[in-house]
Coordinates of C-alpha atoms in Angstrom, one line a residue:
Chain A
M1 CA -1.9 23.0 43.6
F2 CA -3.4 22.1 46.8
G3 CA 0.3 23.3 47.8
E4 CA 0.0 26.2 46.9
L5 CA -3.0 27.3 48.0
V6 CA -2.7 26.4 51.2
K7 CA 0.4 28.7 51.4
Q8 CA -0.8 31.0 50.5
K9 CA -3.8 31.5 52.5
R10 CA -1.3 30.5 55.3
L11 CA 0.8 34.1 54.1
E12 CA -1.9 36.0 54.2
K13 CA -2.4 34.8 57.6
K14 CA 0.9 35.4 59.0
L15 CA 1.5 32.4 59.8
S16 CA 5.0 30.6 59.2
L17 CA 5.1 27.1 57.9
R18 CA 6.4 26.2 62.4
A19 CA 3.5 28.2 64.1
F20 CA 1.3 26.6 61.2
C21 CA 2.2 22.9 61.6
R22 CA 2.0 24.0 65.6
L23 CA -1.6 24.4 64.8
L24 CA -2.1 21.2 62.6
D25 CA 0.4 19.1 64.5
E26 CA 1.9 17.9 61.7
D27 CA 5.6 17.7 61.2
A28 CA 6.9 21.2 59.4
S29 CA 9.7 18.6 57.3
N30 CA 7.0 17.1 55.4
W31 CA 4.6 19.6 55.3
S32 CA 7.5 21.3 53.2
K33 CA 7.3 18.8 51.0
I34 CA 3.4 19.0 50.2
E35 CA 3.5 22.9 49.8
R36 CA 6.1 22.1 47.2
G37 CA 3.8 19.4 45.4
K38 CA 7.0 16.6 46.4
L39 CA 4.5 15.1 48.5
V40 CA 0.9 13.8 48.0
P41 CA -1.6 15.8 50.4
S42 CA -4.3 14.1 52.4
Q43 CA -7.9 13.1 51.6
D44 CA -9.1 12.9 55.0
E45 CA -11.8 15.3 55.2
Q46 CA -11.0 15.9 58.8
K47 CA -7.5 16.9 58.5
L48 CA -8.9 19.4 55.7
E49 CA -11.5 20.8 58.4
E50 CA -8.9 21.8 60.1
I51 CA -6.7 23.4 58.0
A52 CA -9.7 25.4 56.6
Q53 CA -10.4 25.9 60.1
I54 CA -6.9 27.7 60.6
L55 CA -7.3 30.0 57.2
G56 CA -10.2 31.3 57.8
I57 CA -12.3 29.5 54.9
Q58 CA -15.2 28.4 56.0
K59 CA -16.8 25.4 55.3
D60 CA -19.2 25.2 52.3
S61 CA -18.0 28.0 51.3
E62 CA -16.0 28.3 47.3
E63 CA -12.7 28.4 48.8
W64 CA -13.7 25.5 50.1
E65 CA -14.9 23.7 47.1
T66 CA -11.0 25.2 45.6
L67 CA -9.3 23.5 48.7
T68 CA -11.4 19.8 48.5
D69 CA -10.9 19.8 44.7
A70 CA -6.9 21.0 44.7
V71 CA -6.8 18.2 47.1
S72 CA -8.3 15.5 44.0
I73 CA -6.2 16.9 41.7
D74 CA -2.8 16.1 43.6
A75 CA -3.9 12.7 44.7
G76 CA -4.5 12.3 41.5
K77 CA -8.4 12.2 41.3
I78 CA -12.2 13.2 40.3
P79 CA -13.5 14.7 43.2
D80 CA -16.3 13.2 44.4
Y81 CA -19.0 15.1 44.0
L82 CA -17.7 15.2 40.4
L83 CA -18.3 11.6 39.9
S84 CA -21.1 11.7 41.7
D85 CA -22.8 12.8 38.1
K86 CA -23.1 10.2 35.5
A87 CA -24.0 13.1 32.7
I88 CA -20.4 14.7 33.7
I89 CA -18.5 11.8 34.0
S90 CA -19.9 10.3 30.5
S91 CA -18.2 13.5 29.2
L92 CA -14.7 13.8 31.4
P93 CA -12.9 11.8 28.7
I94 CA -13.8 13.8 25.1
L95 CA -13.0 17.0 27.6
F96 CA -10.0 15.5 28.5
R97 CA -8.5 15.0 25.1
T98 CA -10.0 17.7 23.9
I99 CA -7.9 20.4 26.5
G100 CA -4.9 17.4 25.8
R101 CA -5.0 17.7 22.3
T102 CA -5.2 21.6 22.2
K103 CA -2.5 22.1 24.8
L104 CA -4.2 25.5 26.7
T105 CA -1.7 27.8 28.5
P106 CA -3.4 28.8 31.9
E107 CA -4.6 32.4 31.1
E108 CA -6.6 30.5 28.0
L109 CA -7.7 27.1 30.7
A110 CA -9.3 30.2 33.1
K111 CA -11.1 31.7 29.9
L112 CA -12.0 28.3 29.7
I113 CA -13.2 28.1 33.4
E114 CA -14.6 31.3 33.1
K115 CA -16.9 30.9 29.8
T116 CA -18.1 27.6 31.0
R117 CA -19.3 28.6 34.5
Q118 CA -20.7 31.7 32.8
E119 CA -22.7 29.8 30.8
S120 CA -23.2 27.2 33.3
S121 CA -25.1 29.5 35.1
L122 CA -27.3 31.6 31.6
V123 CA -28.2 27.6 31.7
L124 CA -29.7 26.7 34.7
G125 CA -30.8 30.0 35.2
E126 CA -33.6 30.0 32.4
S127 CA -36.7 29.1 32.9
E128 CA -38.5 25.5 31.3
E129 CA -40.0 27.1 28.8
V130 CA -37.3 28.5 27.0
H131 CA -35.2 25.5 27.9
L132 CA -37.7 23.6 25.6
E133 CA -38.5 25.5 23.0
R134 CA -34.4 25.4 22.6
V135 CA -34.7 21.9 22.9
K136 CA -36.9 21.4 20.1
N137 CA -35.7 23.9 17.3
F138 CA -31.9 21.9 17.7
V139 CA -33.9 18.7 17.4
E140 CA -36.4 20.6 14.0
N141 CA -32.7 21.5 12.2
G142 CA -31.2 18.2 13.0
R143 CA -29.4 19.7 15.8
I144 CA -29.0 16.3 18.2
S145 CA -25.4 16.9 19.6
E146 CA -26.5 20.4 20.9
A147 CA -29.5 19.5 22.0
R148 CA -28.3 16.4 23.8
N149 CA -25.2 19.3 25.3
L150 CA -28.4 21.9 26.7
L151 CA -29.9 18.5 28.2
S152 CA -26.7 17.7 30.2
M153 CA -25.9 21.0 31.5
I154 CA -29.5 21.0 33.6
P155 CA -30.3 18.9 36.7
P156 CA -32.3 16.0 35.4
E157 CA -35.8 15.2 36.8
Q158 CA -37.0 19.1 37.1
S159 CA -38.3 19.2 34.2
S160 CA -40.5 15.6 33.1
R161 CA -40.7 17.5 29.6
L162 CA -37.1 18.2 29.9
D163 CA -36.2 14.3 31.2
N164 CA -38.3 13.6 28.2
W165 CA -36.7 14.9 25.9
R166 CA -33.5 13.7 27.9
K167 CA -35.2 9.9 26.7
V168 CA -35.8 10.1 23.3
L169 CA -32.5 11.5 22.8
A170 CA -30.1 9.2 24.2
R171 CA -28.6 7.1 22.6
P172 CA -29.8 3.9 22.0
E173 CA -29.5 0.3 23.5
A174 CA -29.6 -2.8 21.9
T175 CA -29.9 -5.7 22.2
L176 CA -30.1 -9.8 20.7
E177 CA -32.6 -11.6 21.3
K178 CA -31.9 -15.5 22.0
S179 CA -34.6 -16.1 19.5
A180 CA -35.0 -16.6 16.2
T181 CA -39.4 -15.2 15.3
G182 CA -38.5 -14.1 11.2
G183 CA -39.7 -17.1 9.9
T184 CA -39.3 -17.8 6.2
L185 CA -40.5 -14.6 3.1
K186 CA -40.4 -17.5 0.5
E187 CA -44.2 -18.9 1.0
D188 CA -45.8 -15.0 1.7
V189 CA -44.4 -13.4 -1.7
L190 CA -45.1 -17.1 -3.0
W191 CA -49.2 -16.1 -2.4
L192 CA -48.6 -12.1 -3.2
Q193 CA -47.2 -13.4 -6.6
N194 CA -50.1 -15.7 -7.5
H195 CA -53.1 -13.5 -5.1
S196 CA -52.0 -9.9 -4.9
I197 CA -54.3 -9.3 -8.0
K198 CA -57.7 -10.0 -5.8
H199 CA -56.9 -7.2 -2.8
K200 CA -55.6 -4.1 -4.4
G201 CA -55.1 -1.2 -2.2
K202 CA -55.9 -3.6 0.7
W203 CA -53.8 -5.0 3.4
V204 CA -53.7 -8.3 3.5
A205 CA -52.4 -10.5 6.8
L206 CA -50.7 -13.9 6.4
K207 CA -48.7 -16.5 8.0
H208 CA -46.2 -18.8 6.1
G209 CA -48.5 -18.4 3.2
V210 CA -51.4 -18.6 4.2
L211 CA -54.5 -15.5 4.0
L212 CA -55.4 -15.0 7.5
G213 CA -57.4 -11.5 5.9
S214 CA -58.1 -8.5 4.6
H215 CA -58.9 -5.2 4.8
E216 CA -58.8 -1.4 3.6
S217 CA -58.4 -0.5 7.0
R218 CA -55.4 -2.4 8.7
L219 CA -56.0 -1.2 12.3
E220 CA -60.3 -3.8 11.2
L221 CA -58.4 -5.4 10.0
H222 CA -55.8 -6.1 13.1
R223 CA -59.1 -5.6 15.6
S224 CA -60.3 -8.8 13.8
L225 CA -58.2 -10.8 13.7
K226 CA -57.0 -10.2 17.5
Q227 CA -60.8 -10.9 17.9
S228 CA -60.1 -14.4 16.5
G229 CA -57.2 -14.8 18.1
T230 CA -54.7 -15.8 14.8
L231 CA -52.9 -12.4 14.8
T232 CA -50.1 -13.8 16.7
G233 CA -47.3 -14.9 14.3
A234 CA -49.3 -12.8 11.6
M235 CA -47.7 -10.9 8.7
F236 CA -49.3 -7.5 6.9
F237 CA -49.0 -6.8 3.8
R238 CA -50.4 -3.0 2.2
I239 CA -51.0 -4.1 -1.7
G240 CA -50.9 -1.4 -4.4
K241 CA -53.7 0.5 -6.2
Chain B
M1 CA -28.3 -19.1 5.4
G2 CA -24.8 -18.3 7.4
Q3 CA -23.4 -15.4 8.9
L4 CA -20.5 -12.7 7.9
L5 CA -17.5 -12.4 9.3
K6 CA -14.7 -11.0 9.9
Q7 CA -11.4 -11.1 9.4
V8 CA -8.9 -9.7 12.5
N9 CA -5.3 -9.8 12.6
G10 CA -5.7 -12.9 10.8
N11 CA -9.0 -14.3 12.7
H12 CA -12.4 -14.7 11.6
I13 CA -15.0 -13.0 14.3
L14 CA -18.9 -13.1 13.5
W15 CA -19.4 -9.0 12.4
S16 CA -23.7 -10.1 11.5
S17 CA -25.6 -11.9 13.8
G18 CA -28.4 -12.0 12.3
C19 CA -30.7 -12.5 9.0
A20 CA -33.3 -12.7 6.8
S21 CA -35.0 -12.5 3.3
F22 CA -35.5 -8.8 2.2
F23 CA -38.3 -7.5 -0.5
M24 CA -36.7 -5.5 -3.4
S25 CA -38.6 -2.3 -5.1
Y26 CA -41.3 -3.7 -2.9
Q27 CA -44.9 -1.6 -4.3
V28 CA -47.1 -0.9 -1.4
G29 CA -50.2 1.9 -2.5
F30 CA -48.3 5.2 -4.3
W31 CA -45.2 3.6 -3.1
N32 CA -41.5 2.5 -4.0
L33 CA -40.5 0.9 -0.6
P34 CA -36.5 0.3 -2.4
V35 CA -35.5 -2.4 0.3
A36 CA -38.3 -3.5 2.8
V37 CA -37.7 -5.6 5.8
K38 CA -39.3 -7.5 8.7
C39 CA -39.6 -6.3 11.8
R40 CA -42.0 -5.6 15.0
I41 CA -42.5 -2.4 16.7
G42 CA -42.9 -2.6 20.2
S43 CA -45.2 -5.8 22.0
L44 CA -46.9 -5.6 18.4
E45 CA -47.8 -9.7 17.8
A46 CA -48.0 -9.6 14.0
T47 CA -44.9 -8.2 12.3
D48 CA -44.2 -5.4 9.1
L49 CA -42.3 -5.2 6.4
A50 CA -40.7 -0.8 6.8
L51 CA -38.4 0.8 4.6
L52 CA -35.0 0.3 5.9
D53 CA -33.5 4.3 4.5
T54 CA -29.9 5.7 5.7
G55 CA -31.2 8.7 3.7
A56 CA -34.1 8.9 6.3
E57 CA -33.1 11.1 9.9
W58 CA -36.1 9.2 11.8
S59 CA -37.4 6.1 11.9
V60 CA -41.5 7.0 11.2
I61 CA -44.8 5.5 12.2
G62 CA -48.1 7.8 10.9
G63 CA -51.0 6.4 9.9
E64 CA -53.1 3.9 11.6
V65 CA -49.8 1.4 12.7
A66 CA -49.3 5.3 15.4
E67 CA -53.0 4.1 16.4
I68 CA -52.8 0.4 16.6
L69 CA -50.0 1.6 19.5
E70 CA -51.0 4.4 20.6
D71 CA -51.5 2.0 24.2
E72 CA -47.5 2.1 24.3
L73 CA -46.9 5.3 23.2
G74 CA -46.6 7.4 26.4
F75 CA -46.0 10.5 27.2
P76 CA -45.0 12.6 23.4
T77 CA -42.3 15.6 24.0
E78 CA -42.8 18.8 22.0
S79 CA -44.4 18.7 18.8
F80 CA -42.1 19.9 15.4
S81 CA -41.5 19.4 12.3
I82 CA -39.6 17.2 10.4
S83 CA -38.3 16.7 5.9
T84 CA -40.1 14.3 4.3
R85 CA -39.6 13.9 0.4
L86 CA -43.5 14.4 0.7
G87 CA -43.1 18.1 2.1
K88 CA -42.8 18.7 6.6
I89 CA -45.1 17.0 8.4
S90 CA -45.2 17.2 11.9
G91 CA -45.2 14.2 15.1
S92 CA -42.5 14.6 18.0
L93 CA -40.6 11.6 19.4
H94 CA -41.4 8.9 21.3
R95 CA -39.1 5.7 22.7
I96 CA -40.9 2.3 21.8
P97 CA -37.8 -1.1 21.0
I98 CA -38.2 -2.2 16.9
S99 CA -36.8 -5.8 16.8
L100 CA -35.4 -7.2 12.9
L101 CA -36.3 -11.1 12.9
A102 CA -34.3 -12.7 11.9
E103 CA -35.5 -15.8 10.2
Q104 CA -34.6 -19.4 11.6
N105 CA -31.1 -20.9 11.6
S106 CA -30.1 -17.3 10.2
G107 CA -29.0 -16.6 14.1
D108 CA -31.4 -13.9 16.6
D109 CA -33.4 -10.7 16.6
L110 CA -32.6 -7.7 17.5
T111 CA -34.4 -5.0 18.9
V112 CA -33.4 -1.5 19.7
E113 CA -34.7 0.9 22.2
S114 CA -35.8 3.6 19.2
S115 CA -36.5 7.1 18.6
V116 CA -39.1 7.6 16.5
F117 CA -41.4 10.4 15.1
I118 CA -45.0 9.5 14.7
S119 CA -47.2 11.3 13.2
E120 CA -50.4 11.3 12.7
E121 CA -49.9 13.1 8.9
W122 CA -47.4 10.2 7.7
D123 CA -49.7 8.3 5.2
G124 CA -46.4 6.4 4.1
P125 CA -44.5 2.6 6.0
I126 CA -43.0 2.7 8.1
V127 CA -39.1 3.8 7.9
L128 CA -36.7 2.1 9.3
G129 CA -34.1 6.1 9.9
Y130 CA -30.8 6.8 11.0
R131 CA -31.9 8.7 14.6
G132 CA -32.7 6.4 16.9
F133 CA -32.5 3.3 15.4
L134 CA -29.8 2.5 12.3
E135 CA -27.3 4.6 14.5
R136 CA -26.7 1.6 16.6
I137 CA -27.0 -1.6 14.5
R138 CA -24.7 -2.8 11.1
F139 CA -26.1 -4.5 8.3
A140 CA -25.2 -5.0 4.4
F141 CA -27.5 -6.8 1.4
D142 CA -26.6 -9.3 -0.2
S143 CA -29.0 -8.9 -3.6
G144 CA -28.1 -12.2 -5.0
V145 CA -27.6 -14.1 -7.9
I146 CA -31.4 -15.9 -7.7
P147 CA -34.3 -14.1 -7.2
D148 CA -35.8 -14.3 -3.9
E149 CA -33.0 -14.9 -2.1
Q150 CA -31.6 -12.1 -1.2
T151 CA -30.2 -11.4 2.8
F152 CA -29.9 -8.8 4.6
Y153 CA -27.8 -9.2 7.4
F154 CA -27.6 -7.2 10.4
G155 CA -25.7 -6.8 14.2
I156 CA -25.2 -4.1 17.2
A157 CA -22.3 -1.8 16.3
E158 CA -19.7 -2.2 18.3

């Protein structure tokens, strides 16, 4: 890929292999192998800059990006700027599996790249309000993976409201605590069996089968237990009418 | 209470990491909770019963519990509607930890940094639904042969 690209540009510049290698201070026989894909090119950025200069490629131009991508791909590496994007990194295994399974032809792959480019530029060109509306509609209709996909295409820290959606739609984290704080339900169940009738329609707070308080309002009961210092470890039940 | 094991290539590995009793057909006002489990919402010092509902898209907290949690809910997402068995309710999503509580000598509590739909319009029980909560854990219910011996097993999904 890198070799073909350099060869094409070199021929456009009407530079022979030997003339090009003289300018680059490289061995022509080795460089021929690089152009034929038999040798892996150097990853050295200074060397790449020299090549670009000889070939008339501006640094930071699209051709420069293609050249640096090509050198990474030939070395079996993912380009560094992609590795710094967490959203892209997490999507790469799915992308590789999908492309591998569907066995796209070069033409189909080119179309896919073009479509992705167009969609990305559309996404990046839309306003915050449009994105928010689309995410909300996706979520409201249960299309969570589409909402996540859309959010992954928008760079983080550009909108706190979109970042908030990103946070709530992220896959939840689960952790095991090093403690068991549940206690048994048996004593509370026994209390409920014997006393529920006196507290119909109310909230009751129990601890180890002992009534801590009772009230129509959960909020009031919470406040009163907090004030009395008995809230910790209480279990709230709402008794049916 | 013991834990559940899974057999893999002739070896037994732990399937659940904690367990606790649960309520079956618990009546709360107009509500019947077919399966109610003990949990702790956010940093509340007290515990609550929640309806565990695999058919609910989101976990839902409403009414006075939402009011108590107000200080730790943070910035809401844009408001939207969800369908419930009592019709549509509107609210917003928030990230809040919810812990399933293991009984003593029955493993460890499990906390999920959950996404929860908070709605002032919801007067029903706390619901633990699929998205943002159940999708991250594994669980099993043993209805038991003796009354009050029902066991709820839980662990982190692989």
